[in-house]
Amino acid sequence: MTPPEDEQSRPSSEVAESPPAGLEEIGYSQRWSELFAPHGALGHVPARVIRSNRGSAVVLSPRGVARAKVAGALRKHALGPLDLPTVGDWVAVDVAPDLEVPLIHAVLPRASAIVRGDPNKTSGVQIMAANIDVVFIVHPIADPPNLRRIERELSLSWESGAAPVIVLTKADLSSDVEAARQAVASIALETDVLVTNARAAVGLGQITERLTGHRTAVLIGPSGAGKSTIINGLLGEQRQATREVRVADGRGRHTTVARELVQIPGGGVLIDTPGLRSLGLTGSEEGISAAFADIEELARSCRFADCTHDHEPGCAVKAAVESGRLAVDRLVSYRKLLLESQVVAAKTDARARAQEARKEKILGKAIKNYKKQSGRG
Ligand SMILES: Nc1nc2c(ncn2[C@@H]2O[C@H](COP(=O)(O)OP(=O)(O)OP(=O)(O)O)[C@@H](O)[C@H]2O)c(=O)[nH]1
Ligand SMILES: [Mg+2]
Ligand SMILES: [Zn+2]
C-alpha cells in the first residue's frame, strides 16, 4: 500500500525513533515494534492507551501524553467494542502538527485481554484491560472475602491469557488473617494468595515483584477493596482518588471512574479499574475449566463422560462432596457459572445470527436494486 502523498512528504525525523523513548518502560518490546513497523512506514508513531472511558482515550507516545481520537476509518470498520482502542492497547497514532488532536489509526493485535460480559451493552462485552501479564484479583480480607466472586474473577482471568494473583487487602482490619487466607487458598488452586495492608504499605513488595521486566498488571475486584490504595502505596503519593465505602449506601458507587494505566517506580505498570458490581461471563468455558481444574480432574473418573454431576450414578464429583473432599458450595458455584456461560453463548450466537440475517437482507436489497437499475429484474 502506498501512503498518501502528505504522509510520504513528511520529514523523516517525524518517523518514530527506535526504540521510542519512554515506551520501553511501559512495556514496548520487540513484539510491538514488529507489529508496529508497517504503521511506522505511514509516518505514524507507536503509543499506548493509558486511560479510557466511554470512547475517549488518552495515549502516551514518544511525544508525551495526549487525548486522542479514533480515526474515522477505524471506527467505521470496527465490528464492535473489541476492535476499538482500550486501556493497555498499543496503537498507531498520527500526530501531524496540523491535526487538532492525535488520531488513532490502528490497534495492534492484542497479546491478552480481560473481557467481561456486559449485559447493558448491545455488543454484550467490555474489555477491561488489554495486553496484561498479570491480573490482580483484589478483595478485602475482613468482610470476609467473597469466595464465589473470587471464583468468577479467576474464571475471567484465566480466560484473558494473563496469570491471576489474588491480593487480600486490609489485613489490619482482620482478626484472623490466616483463616481468611486459607479459605481463599482452598478455592485458588495453584494461584498465589497475597496479603496486604496497603494503607501502611505492608506486603506491597509482593506486587512490584510481579511487575519486573516492564510487565503490565490490571487490578480488578469490588469497589472499596483497596485497588487505588495499592497504587497510591506503591507511588508513595495520593495520586488515585480513594474513598471510604459505606455499606449502607455504597451500592452501585465506585470511586475510580476511568480505567487508567499508571507507571510504577522501579518498573512495570498497573491498570486501575472501577470496582464493578456485575462481572458477567463471556460465554466461553475455558476460563471456568481452569479455575475449577480440581472438579474437572475429579470428573474424569465419573462413569459418564457427559456427567452433569447432578443425578447420574457413578459420579466421582458427588462422591468427593459426600466424603468431604470437595465443598458443596464450590460444586454449586461451578455449575452456576457453567450454566451462565452457556446462556451467554446462546445469546451471542443468536446475536451473530441476527447480524448475519441483517447483512443478507441489505445485500438482497442491493442486488434487487441493481437488477432493477440495469433492467434485468
Ligand atoms: N484499614 C485499611 N483500609 C484500607 C486498606 N486499603 C484500602 N483501604 C481503605 O478502603 C477504602 C477504599 O479504598 P479504595 O482504594 O478507594 O478502593 P477501590 O478498590 O479503589 O474502590 P473503587 O475505586 O470504588 O473500585 C479507602 O477508604 C481506603 O483508605 C488497608 O489495607 N487497610
Ligand atoms: Mg479505585
Ligand atoms: Zn459426575
Short mmCIF file of C-alpha atoms and ligand atoms in Angstrom, two decimals:
data_model
loop_
_atom_site.label_atom_id
_atom_site.label_comp_id
_atom_site.label_asym_id
_atom_site.label_seq_id
_atom_site.Cartn_x
_atom_site.Cartn_y
_atom_site.Cartn_z
CA MET A 1 0.00 0.00 0.00
CA THR A 2 1.35 3.44 -0.93
CA PRO A 3 0.95 6.01 1.81
CA PRO A 4 -0.96 9.17 0.87
CA GLU A 5 1.21 11.96 -0.51
CA ASP A 6 1.16 14.22 2.52
CA GLU A 7 2.41 11.38 4.67
CA GLN A 8 5.18 10.48 2.24
CA SER A 9 6.38 14.04 2.14
CA ARG A 10 6.70 14.30 5.91
CA PRO A 11 10.31 14.83 7.01
CA SER A 12 11.96 11.58 8.09
CA SER A 13 12.60 13.00 11.58
CA GLU A 14 8.83 12.66 12.07
CA VAL A 15 9.08 8.89 11.79
CA ALA A 16 9.25 7.11 15.13
CA GLU A 17 12.73 6.98 16.60
CA SER A 18 13.79 3.47 17.55
CA PRO A 19 13.36 2.41 20.28
CA PRO A 20 10.77 5.06 21.12
CA ALA A 21 11.90 6.98 24.18
CA GLY A 22 9.98 6.09 27.32
CA LEU A 23 7.77 3.43 25.77
CA GLU A 24 10.02 0.53 26.78
CA GLU A 25 9.41 1.37 30.44
CA ILE A 26 5.71 0.81 29.89
CA GLY A 27 6.13 -2.46 28.03
CA TYR A 28 7.09 -1.68 24.42
CA SER A 29 9.06 -4.70 23.22
CA GLN A 30 10.29 -6.48 20.11
CA ARG A 31 6.81 -7.90 19.56
CA TRP A 32 5.22 -4.45 19.43
CA SER A 33 8.00 -2.97 17.38
CA GLU A 34 7.50 -5.69 14.73
CA LEU A 35 3.72 -5.30 14.73
CA PHE A 36 4.09 -1.55 14.52
CA ALA A 37 6.57 -1.49 11.60
CA PRO A 38 4.02 -1.17 8.73
CA HIS A 39 2.36 1.75 10.56
CA GLY A 40 5.72 3.44 11.07
CA ALA A 41 6.11 3.38 7.29
CA LEU A 42 2.99 5.57 7.11
CA GLY A 43 4.57 8.16 9.39
CA HIS A 44 2.53 7.16 12.44
CA VAL A 45 4.04 6.77 15.92
CA PRO A 46 3.51 3.94 18.42
CA ALA A 47 1.60 4.81 21.58
CA ARG A 48 -0.11 3.10 24.48
CA VAL A 49 -3.63 3.88 25.64
CA ILE A 50 -3.18 4.91 29.28
CA ARG A 51 -6.74 5.96 30.06
CA SER A 52 -10.07 5.10 28.54
CA ASN A 53 -13.61 5.81 29.49
CA ARG A 54 -16.63 5.56 27.20
CA GLY A 55 -14.94 6.07 23.86
CA SER A 56 -12.36 8.67 24.87
CA ALA A 57 -8.70 7.71 25.04
CA VAL A 58 -5.55 9.27 26.41
CA VAL A 59 -2.35 7.96 24.85
CA LEU A 60 1.31 8.05 25.79
CA SER A 61 3.56 8.31 22.74
CA PRO A 62 7.20 9.38 22.38
CA ARG A 63 5.68 12.89 22.07
CA GLY A 64 4.16 12.72 25.51
CA VAL A 65 0.64 12.35 26.87
CA ALA A 66 -2.31 13.47 24.75
CA ARG A 67 -6.03 12.99 24.43
CA ALA A 68 -6.58 11.18 21.15
CA LYS A 69 -9.49 10.46 18.84
CA VAL A 70 -10.25 7.29 16.94
CA ALA A 71 -9.78 7.87 13.20
CA GLY A 72 -12.99 7.69 11.18
CA ALA A 73 -11.92 4.67 9.15
CA LEU A 74 -11.02 2.67 12.25
CA ARG A 75 -14.38 3.47 13.85
CA LYS A 76 -16.26 2.70 10.65
CA HIS A 77 -14.66 -0.69 10.15
CA ALA A 78 -14.92 -1.75 13.78
CA LEU A 79 -17.39 -4.60 14.18
CA GLY A 80 -17.78 -3.89 17.89
CA PRO A 81 -16.01 -2.59 21.00
CA LEU A 82 -13.41 -5.34 20.74
CA ASP A 83 -11.99 -3.62 17.66
CA LEU A 84 -11.67 -0.19 19.30
CA PRO A 85 -8.80 1.06 21.47
CA THR A 86 -9.00 0.42 25.18
CA VAL A 87 -6.66 0.92 28.13
CA GLY A 88 -3.46 -1.07 27.70
CA ASP A 89 -3.69 -1.21 23.92
CA TRP A 90 -0.73 -0.42 21.70
CA VAL A 91 -1.91 1.81 18.88
CA ALA A 92 -0.60 3.57 15.78
CA VAL A 93 -1.19 7.31 16.05
CA ASP A 94 -1.00 10.16 13.58
CA VAL A 95 0.49 13.16 15.39
CA ALA A 96 0.76 15.50 12.40
CA PRO A 97 1.02 19.11 13.66
CA ASP A 98 -1.95 20.21 11.56
CA LEU A 99 -4.27 17.82 13.44
CA GLU A 100 -6.31 19.25 16.28
CA VAL A 101 -5.86 16.03 18.26
CA PRO A 102 -3.78 12.92 17.54
CA LEU A 103 -5.71 10.31 15.58
CA ILE A 104 -5.59 6.61 16.41
CA HIS A 105 -5.41 4.73 13.11
CA ALA A 106 -4.90 1.17 14.25
CA VAL A 107 -4.96 -1.08 17.30
CA LEU A 108 -2.08 -3.58 17.27
CA PRO A 109 -3.20 -7.22 17.75
CA ARG A 110 -3.59 -7.84 21.48
CA ALA A 111 -1.40 -10.32 23.34
CA SER A 112 -4.08 -10.74 26.01
CA ALA A 113 -7.22 -9.00 27.25
CA ILE A 114 -9.51 -9.34 30.20
CA VAL A 115 -13.06 -9.17 28.91
CA ARG A 116 -16.30 -9.17 30.85
CA GLY A 117 -19.79 -9.78 29.70
CA ASP A 118 -21.74 -6.55 29.89
CA PRO A 119 -25.46 -7.17 29.60
CA ASN A 120 -26.18 -3.42 29.35
CA LYS A 121 -24.26 -3.01 26.13
CA THR A 122 -25.62 -4.06 22.76
CA SER A 123 -22.40 -5.87 21.95
CA GLY A 124 -22.53 -7.74 25.25
CA VAL A 125 -18.84 -7.42 26.13
CA GLN A 126 -16.40 -4.90 27.51
CA ILE A 127 -12.62 -5.11 27.53
CA MET A 128 -11.42 -4.17 31.00
CA ALA A 129 -7.73 -4.05 30.02
CA ALA A 130 -5.55 -5.16 27.14
CA ASN A 131 -2.03 -6.57 26.90
CA ILE A 132 -1.70 -7.59 30.51
CA ASP A 133 0.67 -10.15 32.01
CA VAL A 134 -0.95 -10.44 35.43
CA VAL A 135 -4.46 -9.95 36.82
CA PHE A 136 -4.51 -8.95 40.48
CA ILE A 137 -7.83 -10.01 41.97
CA VAL A 138 -8.21 -7.62 44.91
CA HIS A 139 -10.54 -8.37 47.84
CA PRO A 140 -10.84 -7.04 51.38
CA ILE A 141 -9.91 -9.73 53.88
CA ALA A 142 -12.16 -8.52 56.67
CA ASP A 143 -15.58 -8.75 55.08
CA PRO A 144 -14.88 -11.88 54.82
CA PRO A 145 -13.66 -12.42 51.24
CA ASN A 146 -16.42 -13.40 48.84
CA LEU A 147 -15.24 -16.80 47.59
CA ARG A 148 -17.91 -17.06 44.91
CA ARG A 149 -16.96 -13.73 43.40
CA ILE A 150 -13.27 -14.67 43.50
CA GLU A 151 -14.09 -17.89 41.59
CA ARG A 152 -15.88 -15.82 38.95
CA GLU A 153 -12.94 -13.42 38.68
CA LEU A 154 -10.50 -16.31 38.47
CA SER A 155 -12.50 -17.73 35.55
CA LEU A 156 -12.39 -14.38 33.71
CA SER A 157 -8.68 -14.02 34.47
CA TRP A 158 -7.74 -17.45 33.12
CA GLU A 159 -9.75 -16.59 30.04
CA SER A 160 -7.69 -13.43 29.50
CA GLY A 161 -4.40 -15.13 28.73
CA ALA A 162 -2.78 -13.48 31.78
CA ALA A 163 -1.96 -15.20 35.06
CA PRO A 164 -4.14 -14.35 38.07
CA VAL A 165 -2.81 -13.50 41.55
CA ILE A 166 -5.19 -12.96 44.46
CA VAL A 167 -4.49 -9.98 46.72
CA LEU A 168 -6.25 -9.83 50.07
CA THR A 169 -6.29 -6.28 51.44
CA LYS A 170 -6.96 -4.59 54.77
CA ALA A 171 -5.13 -7.22 56.80
CA ASP A 172 -5.07 -4.65 59.62
CA LEU A 173 -8.87 -4.91 59.97
CA SER A 174 -8.99 -8.70 60.22
CA SER A 175 -8.90 -10.62 63.48
CA ASP A 176 -7.85 -13.86 61.81
CA VAL A 177 -5.80 -13.21 58.72
CA GLU A 178 -4.58 -16.78 58.39
CA ALA A 179 -8.08 -18.30 58.45
CA ALA A 180 -9.24 -15.94 55.71
CA ARG A 181 -6.13 -16.59 53.65
CA GLN A 182 -6.65 -20.34 53.95
CA ALA A 183 -10.32 -20.11 52.94
CA VAL A 184 -9.31 -18.25 49.80
CA ALA A 185 -6.37 -20.57 49.14
CA SER A 186 -8.77 -23.53 49.23
CA ILE A 187 -10.53 -22.23 46.12
CA ALA A 188 -7.45 -20.69 44.47
CA LEU A 189 -5.80 -23.99 43.50
CA GLU A 190 -2.31 -23.09 42.23
CA THR A 191 -2.94 -19.32 42.24
CA ASP A 192 -0.87 -17.29 44.74
CA VAL A 193 -2.75 -15.56 47.55
CA LEU A 194 -1.05 -12.42 48.86
CA VAL A 195 -1.98 -10.49 51.99
CA THR A 196 -1.50 -6.72 52.21
CA ASN A 197 -2.24 -3.68 54.30
CA ALA A 198 -1.90 -1.01 51.64
CA ARG A 199 -2.55 1.91 53.99
CA ALA A 200 0.62 1.02 55.88
CA ALA A 201 2.38 -0.12 52.67
CA VAL A 202 2.73 -3.64 54.07
CA GLY A 203 3.06 -6.51 51.59
CA LEU A 204 3.32 -4.31 48.51
CA GLY A 205 6.72 -5.73 47.56
CA GLN A 206 4.93 -8.92 46.50
CA ILE A 207 3.10 -6.83 43.92
CA THR A 208 6.11 -4.97 42.48
CA GLU A 209 7.99 -8.27 42.34
CA ARG A 210 5.49 -9.48 39.78
CA LEU A 211 5.96 -6.40 37.61
CA THR A 212 9.70 -6.71 36.98
CA GLY A 213 10.67 -6.83 33.33
CA HIS A 214 8.31 -3.97 32.38
CA ARG A 215 5.27 -6.13 32.90
CA THR A 216 1.68 -4.91 32.92
CA ALA A 217 -0.90 -5.91 35.51
CA VAL A 218 -4.52 -4.96 36.00
CA LEU A 219 -6.27 -4.59 39.36
CA ILE A 220 -9.82 -5.91 39.44
CA GLY A 221 -12.19 -6.52 42.33
CA PRO A 222 -15.17 -4.99 44.10
CA SER A 223 -15.50 -1.30 44.84
CA GLY A 224 -13.80 -0.36 48.09
CA ALA A 225 -11.45 -3.34 48.01
CA GLY A 226 -8.46 -1.01 48.00
CA LYS A 227 -7.24 -1.20 44.40
CA SER A 228 -6.42 2.50 44.12
CA THR A 229 -4.92 2.48 47.62
CA ILE A 230 -2.42 -0.15 46.44
CA ILE A 231 -1.35 2.12 43.57
CA ASN A 232 -1.02 5.09 45.91
CA GLY A 233 1.00 2.96 48.32
CA LEU A 234 3.39 1.98 45.55
CA LEU A 235 3.71 5.56 44.30
CA GLY A 236 4.10 6.97 47.80
CA GLU A 237 1.54 9.67 46.97
CA GLN A 238 -2.23 10.09 46.83
CA ARG A 239 -2.44 10.01 43.05
CA GLN A 240 -5.60 7.93 42.67
CA ALA A 241 -8.76 9.05 44.43
CA THR A 242 -9.79 6.65 47.20
CA ARG A 243 -12.84 6.73 49.41
CA GLU A 244 -14.32 5.12 52.45
CA VAL A 245 -17.17 2.94 51.23
CA ARG A 246 -20.20 2.93 53.46
CA VAL A 247 -22.00 -0.37 53.21
CA ALA A 248 -25.45 1.16 53.80
CA ASP A 249 -25.45 3.44 50.76
CA GLY A 250 -22.40 2.22 48.91
CA ARG A 251 -24.32 0.24 46.33
CA GLY A 252 -23.54 0.99 42.73
CA ARG A 253 -20.92 3.59 43.58
CA HIS A 254 -17.31 3.45 42.82
CA THR A 255 -14.55 5.91 43.47
CA THR A 256 -12.41 5.17 40.42
CA VAL A 257 -14.39 6.09 37.31
CA ALA A 258 -11.95 5.60 34.42
CA ARG A 259 -9.65 2.72 33.65
CA GLU A 260 -6.14 4.05 33.95
CA LEU A 261 -2.61 2.80 33.42
CA VAL A 262 -0.07 4.01 35.97
CA GLN A 263 3.70 3.62 35.75
CA ILE A 264 5.16 2.14 38.95
CA PRO A 265 8.55 3.35 40.19
CA GLY A 266 11.03 0.50 39.88
CA GLY A 267 9.38 -0.88 36.76
CA GLY A 268 6.14 -2.11 35.32
CA VAL A 269 2.68 -0.65 35.10
CA LEU A 270 -0.61 -1.19 36.91
CA ILE A 271 -4.04 -0.59 35.43
CA ASP A 272 -6.60 0.66 37.93
CA THR A 273 -10.23 -0.17 37.20
CA PRO A 274 -13.53 0.84 38.80
CA GLY A 275 -14.96 -1.86 41.04
CA LEU A 276 -17.92 -3.28 39.18
CA ARG A 277 -20.99 -4.82 40.70
CA SER A 278 -21.64 -7.20 37.85
CA LEU A 279 -18.87 -9.15 36.21
CA GLY A 280 -20.64 -11.18 33.57
CA LEU A 281 -19.06 -14.15 31.86
CA THR A 282 -18.39 -14.05 28.12
CA GLY A 283 -19.77 -17.40 27.01
CA SER A 284 -16.50 -19.29 26.89
CA GLU A 285 -15.95 -22.22 29.24
CA GLU A 286 -12.15 -22.38 29.10
CA GLY A 287 -11.61 -19.96 31.97
CA ILE A 288 -14.10 -21.83 34.14
CA SER A 289 -12.32 -25.10 33.37
CA ALA A 290 -9.02 -23.62 34.52
CA ALA A 291 -10.50 -22.04 37.64
CA PHE A 292 -12.18 -25.34 38.58
CA ALA A 293 -9.43 -27.70 37.46
CA ASP A 294 -9.95 -29.71 40.68
CA ILE A 295 -13.56 -30.52 39.76
CA GLU A 296 -12.70 -31.21 36.12
CA GLU A 297 -9.99 -33.60 37.30
CA LEU A 298 -12.47 -35.46 39.51
CA ALA A 299 -14.97 -35.53 36.63
CA ARG A 300 -12.62 -37.67 34.59
CA SER A 301 -13.49 -40.54 36.92
CA CYS A 302 -17.26 -40.11 36.52
CA ARG A 303 -18.92 -43.11 34.88
CA PHE A 304 -20.44 -41.00 32.09
CA ALA A 305 -18.25 -38.70 30.02
CA ASP A 306 -21.06 -36.11 29.86
CA CYS A 307 -21.89 -36.37 33.56
CA THR A 308 -23.51 -33.18 34.90
CA HIS A 309 -22.67 -34.22 38.48
CA ASP A 310 -26.31 -33.89 39.34
CA HIS A 311 -28.36 -37.11 39.20
CA GLU A 312 -26.04 -39.57 37.43
CA PRO A 313 -24.86 -42.77 39.11
CA GLY A 314 -21.13 -43.34 39.45
CA CYS A 315 -20.40 -39.60 39.80
CA ALA A 316 -16.91 -39.05 41.22
CA VAL A 317 -17.61 -35.36 41.86
CA LYS A 318 -20.64 -36.06 44.04
CA ALA A 319 -18.66 -38.78 45.81
CA ALA A 320 -15.98 -36.19 46.62
CA VAL A 321 -18.65 -33.89 48.07
CA GLU A 322 -20.07 -36.73 50.17
CA SER A 323 -16.67 -37.65 51.53
CA GLY A 324 -15.95 -34.00 52.36
CA ARG A 325 -13.08 -33.66 49.91
CA LEU A 326 -14.94 -31.08 47.84
CA ALA A 327 -17.05 -28.26 49.31
CA VAL A 328 -20.61 -28.44 48.05
CA ASP A 329 -20.67 -24.64 47.65
CA ARG A 330 -17.82 -24.93 45.19
CA LEU A 331 -19.67 -27.50 43.10
CA VAL A 332 -22.79 -25.32 43.11
CA SER A 333 -20.66 -22.32 42.08
CA TYR A 334 -19.07 -24.29 39.24
CA ARG A 335 -22.41 -25.44 37.88
CA LYS A 336 -23.87 -21.95 38.19
CA LEU A 337 -21.00 -20.36 36.24
CA LEU A 338 -21.17 -23.04 33.54
CA LEU A 339 -24.89 -22.52 33.14
CA GLU A 340 -24.50 -18.75 32.98
CA SER A 341 -21.77 -19.16 30.39
CA GLN A 342 -23.98 -21.40 28.26
CA VAL A 343 -26.82 -18.86 28.39
CA VAL A 344 -24.44 -16.09 27.30
CA ALA A 345 -23.05 -18.26 24.50
CA ALA A 346 -26.57 -18.97 23.22
CA LYS A 347 -27.39 -15.24 23.30
CA THR A 348 -24.15 -14.40 21.49
CA ASP A 349 -24.98 -16.98 18.82
CA ALA A 350 -28.46 -15.54 18.42
CA ARG A 351 -26.98 -12.05 18.13
CA ALA A 352 -24.49 -13.24 15.49
CA ARG A 353 -27.29 -14.92 13.54
CA ALA A 354 -29.41 -11.77 13.67
CA GLN A 355 -26.47 -9.73 12.43
CA GLU A 356 -25.92 -12.20 9.59
CA ALA A 357 -29.60 -12.06 8.65
CA ARG A 358 -29.50 -8.28 8.64
CA LYS A 359 -26.45 -8.29 6.37
CA GLU A 360 -28.15 -10.71 3.97
CA LYS A 361 -31.25 -8.57 3.87
CA ILE A 362 -29.18 -5.49 2.99
CA LEU A 363 -27.28 -7.45 0.36
CA GLY A 364 -30.52 -8.87 -1.06
CA LYS A 365 -31.93 -5.35 -1.37
CA ALA A 366 -28.79 -4.13 -3.09
CA ILE A 367 -28.93 -6.97 -5.61
CA LYS A 368 -32.60 -6.27 -6.30
CA ASN A 369 -31.89 -2.55 -6.84
CA TYR A 370 -29.01 -3.38 -9.11
CA LYS A 371 -31.15 -5.68 -11.22
CA LYS A 372 -33.90 -3.07 -11.39
CA GLN A 373 -31.49 -0.32 -12.46
CA SER A 374 -29.81 -2.45 -15.08
CA GLY A 375 -33.18 -3.59 -16.38
CA ARG A 376 -32.60 -7.22 -15.58
CA GLY A 377 -35.24 -7.54 -12.83
N1 LIG B 1 -7.57 -0.20 57.00
C1 LIG B 1 -7.30 -0.29 55.72
N2 LIG B 1 -8.02 0.42 54.85
C2 LIG B 1 -7.74 0.31 53.54
C3 LIG B 1 -6.72 -0.54 53.05
N3 LIG B 1 -6.71 -0.45 51.72
C4 LIG B 1 -7.68 0.42 51.39
N4 LIG B 1 -8.30 0.90 52.48
C5 LIG B 1 -9.41 1.88 52.53
O1 LIG B 1 -10.53 1.37 51.83
C6 LIG B 1 -11.26 2.42 51.18
C7 LIG B 1 -11.47 2.07 49.71
O2 LIG B 1 -10.21 2.02 49.07
P1 LIG B 1 -10.04 2.33 47.51
O3 LIG B 1 -8.58 2.18 47.23
O4 LIG B 1 -10.69 3.60 47.15
O5 LIG B 1 -10.86 1.12 46.87
P2 LIG B 1 -11.01 0.75 45.31
O6 LIG B 1 -10.89 -0.72 45.22
O7 LIG B 1 -10.08 1.55 44.51
O8 LIG B 1 -12.52 1.18 45.03
P3 LIG B 1 -13.18 1.63 43.63
O9 LIG B 1 -12.31 2.67 43.01
O10 LIG B 1 -14.52 2.18 44.04
O11 LIG B 1 -13.32 0.40 42.81
C8 LIG B 1 -10.43 3.67 51.38
O12 LIG B 1 -11.01 4.41 52.43
C9 LIG B 1 -9.07 3.14 51.77
O13 LIG B 1 -8.34 4.04 52.59
C10 LIG B 1 -5.96 -1.29 54.01
O14 LIG B 1 -5.07 -2.10 53.69
N5 LIG B 1 -6.31 -1.14 55.31
MG MG B 2 -10.37 2.86 43.00
ZN ZN B 3 -20.10 -36.58 37.70
#
